[in-house]
């Protein structure tokens, strides 16, 4: 027979009670430690990840530069063609396709790569691309507002992930302590329960 559980009383493990056992005190400290580690891991991990992400995006904005590249091979498609999505939305940018482009960096070295250009672009058509300090093609860096939003999202996800580790560990330890306490209650009930029905003659 499982031990009877009465109504839940908050902070009962921290109150003085002659029926409280060492296991109850241990469980109280485990719960406190789990909550503190959960809070600390979430806050520290989230803030560190957010600052790291924002710093990396800030470096990209400072180091990446736009350059003018030129189409090396005629781009596929018809000039001015619109995609189905653009046509439905009323966008007038035209279809963008991948094409090989070439550009020259500050040290005079020539580079080539694939970039999205207007459909049907002729050889030599200029197109703006972004490059890193080594002259490699990169995507447009995030603006300050975009970087802030990304940093908050990354920090939140990392914070939740970091907090989940001590939280789950605390639940596991608490579950084991709970099962051990219930097993002891069952053992004592099996030993003392039958004596309650006896009458003194």
mmCIF file of C-alpha atoms in Angstrom:
data_model
loop_
_atom_site.group_PDB
_atom_site.id
_atom_site.type_symbol
_atom_site.label_atom_id
_atom_site.label_comp_id
_atom_site.label_asym_id
_atom_site.label_seq_id
_atom_site.Cartn_x
_atom_site.Cartn_y
_atom_site.Cartn_z
ATOM 1 C CA UNK A 1 0.000 0.000 0.000
ATOM 2 C CA UNK A 2 1.406 3.378 -1.029
ATOM 3 C CA UNK A 3 1.781 6.061 1.626
ATOM 4 C CA UNK A 4 -1.025 8.582 1.753
ATOM 5 C CA UNK A 5 -0.242 12.064 0.450
ATOM 6 C CA UNK A 6 -2.010 14.941 2.111
ATOM 7 C CA UNK A 7 -2.554 18.439 0.732
ATOM 8 C CA UNK A 8 0.557 20.117 -0.623
ATOM 9 C CA UNK A 9 2.161 22.577 1.803
ATOM 10 C CA UNK A 10 4.726 24.989 0.434
ATOM 11 C CA UNK A 11 8.197 25.080 2.016
ATOM 12 C CA UNK A 12 7.332 22.276 4.400
ATOM 13 C CA UNK A 13 10.816 20.818 4.011
ATOM 14 C CA UNK A 14 12.309 23.947 5.563
ATOM 15 C CA UNK A 15 10.046 23.917 8.642
ATOM 16 C CA UNK A 16 10.895 22.311 11.929
ATOM 17 C CA UNK A 17 8.987 19.101 12.305
ATOM 18 C CA UNK A 18 9.784 16.036 14.410
ATOM 19 C CA UNK A 19 8.529 13.842 11.551
ATOM 20 C CA UNK A 20 10.895 15.391 9.017
ATOM 21 C CA UNK A 21 13.741 13.111 8.035
ATOM 22 C CA UNK A 22 17.214 13.668 6.651
ATOM 23 C CA UNK A 23 15.940 12.714 3.214
ATOM 24 C CA UNK A 24 13.434 15.571 3.334
ATOM 25 C CA UNK A 25 16.187 18.051 4.160
ATOM 26 C CA UNK A 26 18.384 16.615 1.423
ATOM 27 C CA UNK A 27 15.557 16.948 -1.081
ATOM 28 C CA UNK A 28 15.048 20.576 -0.029
ATOM 29 C CA UNK A 29 18.693 21.382 -0.723
ATOM 30 C CA UNK A 30 18.571 19.509 -4.032
ATOM 31 C CA UNK A 31 15.546 21.530 -5.139
ATOM 32 C CA UNK A 32 17.140 24.806 -4.058
ATOM 33 C CA UNK A 33 20.393 23.963 -5.820
ATOM 34 C CA UNK A 34 18.595 22.881 -8.979
ATOM 35 C CA UNK A 35 16.610 26.112 -9.171
ATOM 36 C CA UNK A 36 19.668 28.268 -8.501
ATOM 37 C CA UNK A 37 21.763 26.443 -11.106
ATOM 38 C CA UNK A 38 18.873 26.598 -13.567
ATOM 39 C CA UNK A 39 18.544 30.350 -13.130
ATOM 40 C CA UNK A 40 22.297 30.959 -13.235
ATOM 41 C CA UNK A 41 22.888 28.735 -16.274
ATOM 42 C CA UNK A 42 20.017 30.311 -18.186
ATOM 43 C CA UNK A 43 21.032 33.896 -17.468
ATOM 44 C CA UNK A 44 24.793 33.456 -17.889
ATOM 45 C CA UNK A 45 24.501 31.231 -20.961
ATOM 46 C CA UNK A 46 21.917 33.466 -22.609
ATOM 47 C CA UNK A 47 23.822 36.690 -21.999
ATOM 48 C CA UNK A 48 27.120 35.191 -23.152
ATOM 49 C CA UNK A 49 25.580 33.830 -26.335
ATOM 50 C CA UNK A 50 23.770 37.098 -27.077
ATOM 51 C CA UNK A 51 26.917 39.177 -26.581
ATOM 52 C CA UNK A 52 28.982 36.801 -28.691
ATOM 53 C CA UNK A 53 26.447 36.846 -31.509
ATOM 54 C CA UNK A 54 26.072 40.624 -31.417
ATOM 55 C CA UNK A 55 29.846 41.067 -31.386
ATOM 56 C CA UNK A 56 30.260 38.759 -34.376
ATOM 57 C CA UNK A 57 27.577 40.561 -36.351
ATOM 58 C CA UNK A 58 29.130 43.923 -35.453
ATOM 59 C CA UNK A 59 32.495 42.722 -36.800
ATOM 60 C CA UNK A 60 30.794 41.652 -40.014
ATOM 61 C CA UNK A 61 29.271 45.105 -40.448
ATOM 62 C CA UNK A 62 32.679 46.693 -39.849
ATOM 63 C CA UNK A 63 34.754 44.361 -42.036
ATOM 64 C CA UNK A 64 32.502 43.351 -44.933
ATOM 65 C CA UNK A 65 32.430 45.776 -47.817
ATOM 66 C CA UNK A 66 30.302 46.129 -50.958
ATOM 67 C CA UNK A 67 32.143 45.970 -54.276
ATOM 68 C CA UNK A 68 31.045 46.209 -57.873
ATOM 69 C CA UNK A 69 31.352 42.923 -59.751
ATOM 70 C CA UNK A 70 30.692 42.270 -63.423
ATOM 71 C CA UNK A 71 28.797 39.409 -65.000
ATOM 72 C CA UNK A 72 31.231 37.038 -66.754
ATOM 73 C CA UNK A 73 28.681 34.804 -68.525
ATOM 74 C CA UNK A 74 25.313 35.778 -69.895
ATOM 75 C CA UNK A 75 22.710 35.089 -67.199
ATOM 76 C CA UNK A 76 19.918 32.660 -68.091
ATOM 77 C CA UNK A 77 16.329 33.837 -68.475
ATOM 78 C CA UNK A 78 14.616 36.750 -70.201
ATOM 79 C CA UNK A 79 15.423 40.317 -69.199
ATOM 80 C CA UNK A 80 12.701 41.776 -67.002
ATOM 81 C CA UNK A 81 11.057 38.368 -66.400
ATOM 82 C CA UNK A 82 9.203 38.065 -63.127
ATOM 83 C CA UNK A 83 8.786 35.012 -60.967
ATOM 84 C CA UNK A 84 5.273 33.812 -60.175
ATOM 85 C CA UNK A 85 5.586 34.996 -56.585
ATOM 86 C CA UNK A 86 6.836 38.438 -57.600
ATOM 87 C CA UNK A 87 4.091 38.776 -60.179
ATOM 88 C CA UNK A 88 1.372 37.967 -57.645
ATOM 89 C CA UNK A 89 2.814 40.295 -55.015
ATOM 90 C CA UNK A 90 3.284 43.169 -57.447
ATOM 91 C CA UNK A 91 7.078 43.302 -56.957
ATOM 92 C CA UNK A 92 8.946 44.878 -59.836
ATOM 93 C CA UNK A 93 12.478 43.700 -59.086
ATOM 94 C CA UNK A 94 12.361 40.986 -61.761
ATOM 95 C CA UNK A 95 13.641 37.460 -61.566
ATOM 96 C CA UNK A 96 17.038 36.895 -59.978
ATOM 97 C CA UNK A 97 19.217 34.029 -61.150
ATOM 98 C CA UNK A 98 22.653 32.702 -60.297
ATOM 99 C CA UNK A 99 25.502 33.727 -62.595
ATOM 100 C CA UNK A 100 29.286 33.826 -62.536
ATOM 101 C CA UNK A 101 30.686 37.236 -61.688
ATOM 102 C CA UNK A 102 34.161 38.664 -61.268
ATOM 103 C CA UNK A 103 35.534 41.473 -59.120
ATOM 104 C CA UNK A 104 38.809 42.981 -57.979
ATOM 105 C CA UNK A 105 39.708 43.640 -54.349
ATOM 106 C CA UNK A 106 41.817 46.454 -52.882
ATOM 107 C CA UNK A 107 45.154 44.644 -53.386
ATOM 108 C CA UNK A 108 44.408 44.274 -57.092
ATOM 109 C CA UNK A 109 43.776 40.507 -57.065
ATOM 110 C CA UNK A 110 40.902 39.226 -59.190
ATOM 111 C CA UNK A 111 38.194 36.946 -57.810
ATOM 112 C CA UNK A 112 35.259 35.089 -59.307
ATOM 113 C CA UNK A 113 32.163 33.527 -57.785
ATOM 114 C CA UNK A 114 28.461 32.940 -58.096
ATOM 115 C CA UNK A 115 26.031 35.752 -57.329
ATOM 116 C CA UNK A 116 22.378 36.444 -57.947
ATOM 117 C CA UNK A 117 21.819 38.850 -60.839
ATOM 118 C CA UNK A 118 18.874 39.995 -62.924
ATOM 119 C CA UNK A 119 17.697 37.378 -65.411
ATOM 120 C CA UNK A 120 19.173 37.833 -68.889
ATOM 121 C CA UNK A 121 22.016 40.087 -67.707
ATOM 122 C CA UNK A 122 24.650 40.518 -70.397
ATOM 123 C CA UNK A 123 28.373 39.990 -70.022
ATOM 124 C CA UNK A 124 29.924 42.983 -68.270
ATOM 125 C CA UNK A 125 26.738 44.040 -66.485
ATOM 126 C CA UNK A 126 27.711 45.558 -63.099
ATOM 127 C CA UNK A 127 26.214 44.039 -59.959
ATOM 128 C CA UNK A 128 26.816 44.922 -56.304
ATOM 129 C CA UNK A 129 28.181 42.128 -54.093
ATOM 130 C CA UNK A 130 29.543 41.956 -50.546
ATOM 131 C CA UNK A 131 33.011 40.602 -49.717
ATOM 132 C CA UNK A 132 34.948 39.819 -46.547
ATOM 133 C CA UNK A 133 38.507 41.118 -45.851
ATOM 134 C CA UNK A 134 39.937 38.220 -47.891
ATOM 135 C CA UNK A 135 37.820 39.153 -50.880
ATOM 136 C CA UNK A 136 35.443 36.182 -50.681
ATOM 137 C CA UNK A 137 31.757 36.559 -51.428
ATOM 138 C CA UNK A 138 29.488 36.892 -48.400
ATOM 139 C CA UNK A 139 25.870 37.794 -47.827
ATOM 140 C CA UNK A 140 24.820 41.306 -46.898
ATOM 141 C CA UNK A 141 25.672 41.918 -43.229
ATOM 142 C CA UNK A 142 22.840 42.360 -40.779
ATOM 143 C CA UNK A 143 21.874 45.879 -39.813
ATOM 144 C CA UNK A 144 22.172 47.000 -36.196
ATOM 145 C CA UNK A 145 18.453 46.377 -35.628
ATOM 146 C CA UNK A 146 18.601 42.950 -37.290
ATOM 147 C CA UNK A 147 21.708 42.056 -35.291
ATOM 148 C CA UNK A 148 19.985 43.038 -32.039
ATOM 149 C CA UNK A 149 16.984 40.858 -32.847
ATOM 150 C CA UNK A 150 19.141 37.897 -33.841
ATOM 151 C CA UNK A 151 21.234 38.258 -30.691
ATOM 152 C CA UNK A 152 18.137 38.254 -28.491
ATOM 153 C CA UNK A 153 16.770 35.157 -30.234
ATOM 154 C CA UNK A 154 20.096 33.319 -30.052
ATOM 155 C CA UNK A 155 20.573 34.304 -26.407
ATOM 156 C CA UNK A 156 17.075 33.120 -25.546
ATOM 157 C CA UNK A 157 17.528 29.754 -27.225
ATOM 158 C CA UNK A 158 20.960 29.182 -25.692
ATOM 159 C CA UNK A 159 19.715 30.316 -22.284
ATOM 160 C CA UNK A 160 16.794 27.889 -22.368
ATOM 161 C CA UNK A 161 19.053 25.057 -23.501
ATOM 162 C CA UNK A 162 21.606 25.794 -20.779
ATOM 163 C CA UNK A 163 18.916 26.052 -18.100
ATOM 164 C CA UNK A 164 17.368 22.751 -19.169
ATOM 165 C CA UNK A 165 20.456 20.779 -18.078
ATOM 166 C CA UNK A 166 20.399 21.527 -14.316
ATOM 167 C CA UNK A 167 16.585 21.602 -14.347
ATOM 168 C CA UNK A 168 16.318 18.081 -15.758
ATOM 169 C CA UNK A 169 19.134 16.867 -13.492
ATOM 170 C CA UNK A 170 17.261 18.240 -10.481
ATOM 171 C CA UNK A 171 14.064 16.491 -11.547
ATOM 172 C CA UNK A 172 15.914 13.189 -11.920
ATOM 173 C CA UNK A 173 17.544 13.454 -8.493
ATOM 174 C CA UNK A 174 14.273 14.532 -6.884
ATOM 175 C CA UNK A 175 12.449 11.624 -8.501
ATOM 176 C CA UNK A 176 14.949 9.156 -7.074
ATOM 177 C CA UNK A 177 14.710 10.674 -3.616
ATOM 178 C CA UNK A 178 10.918 10.575 -3.862
ATOM 179 C CA UNK A 179 10.896 6.907 -4.834
ATOM 180 C CA UNK A 180 13.300 6.044 -2.034
ATOM 181 C CA UNK A 181 11.125 7.880 0.518
ATOM 182 C CA UNK A 182 7.985 6.135 -0.718
ATOM 183 C CA UNK A 183 9.738 2.769 -0.530
ATOM 184 C CA UNK A 184 10.657 3.460 3.096
ATOM 185 C CA UNK A 185 7.096 4.509 3.879
ATOM 186 C CA UNK A 186 5.812 1.266 2.333
ATOM 187 C CA UNK A 187 8.296 -0.800 4.323
ATOM 188 C CA UNK A 188 7.338 0.851 7.597
ATOM 189 C CA UNK A 189 3.638 0.578 6.824
ATOM 190 C CA UNK A 190 4.037 -3.125 6.110
ATOM 191 C CA UNK A 191 5.709 -3.539 9.496
ATOM 192 C CA UNK A 192 3.498 -1.291 11.637
ATOM 193 C CA UNK A 193 0.186 -1.259 9.760
ATOM 194 C CA UNK A 194 -1.019 -4.687 10.913
ATOM 195 C CA UNK A 195 -0.485 -3.689 14.554
ATOM 196 C CA UNK A 196 -3.173 -1.026 14.300
ATOM 197 C CA UNK A 197 -5.913 -3.628 14.056
ATOM 198 C CA UNK A 198 -4.894 -5.458 17.202
ATOM 199 C CA UNK A 199 -6.836 -4.968 20.431
ATOM 200 C CA UNK A 200 -5.330 -5.063 23.843
ATOM 201 C CA UNK A 201 -6.928 -7.885 25.807
#
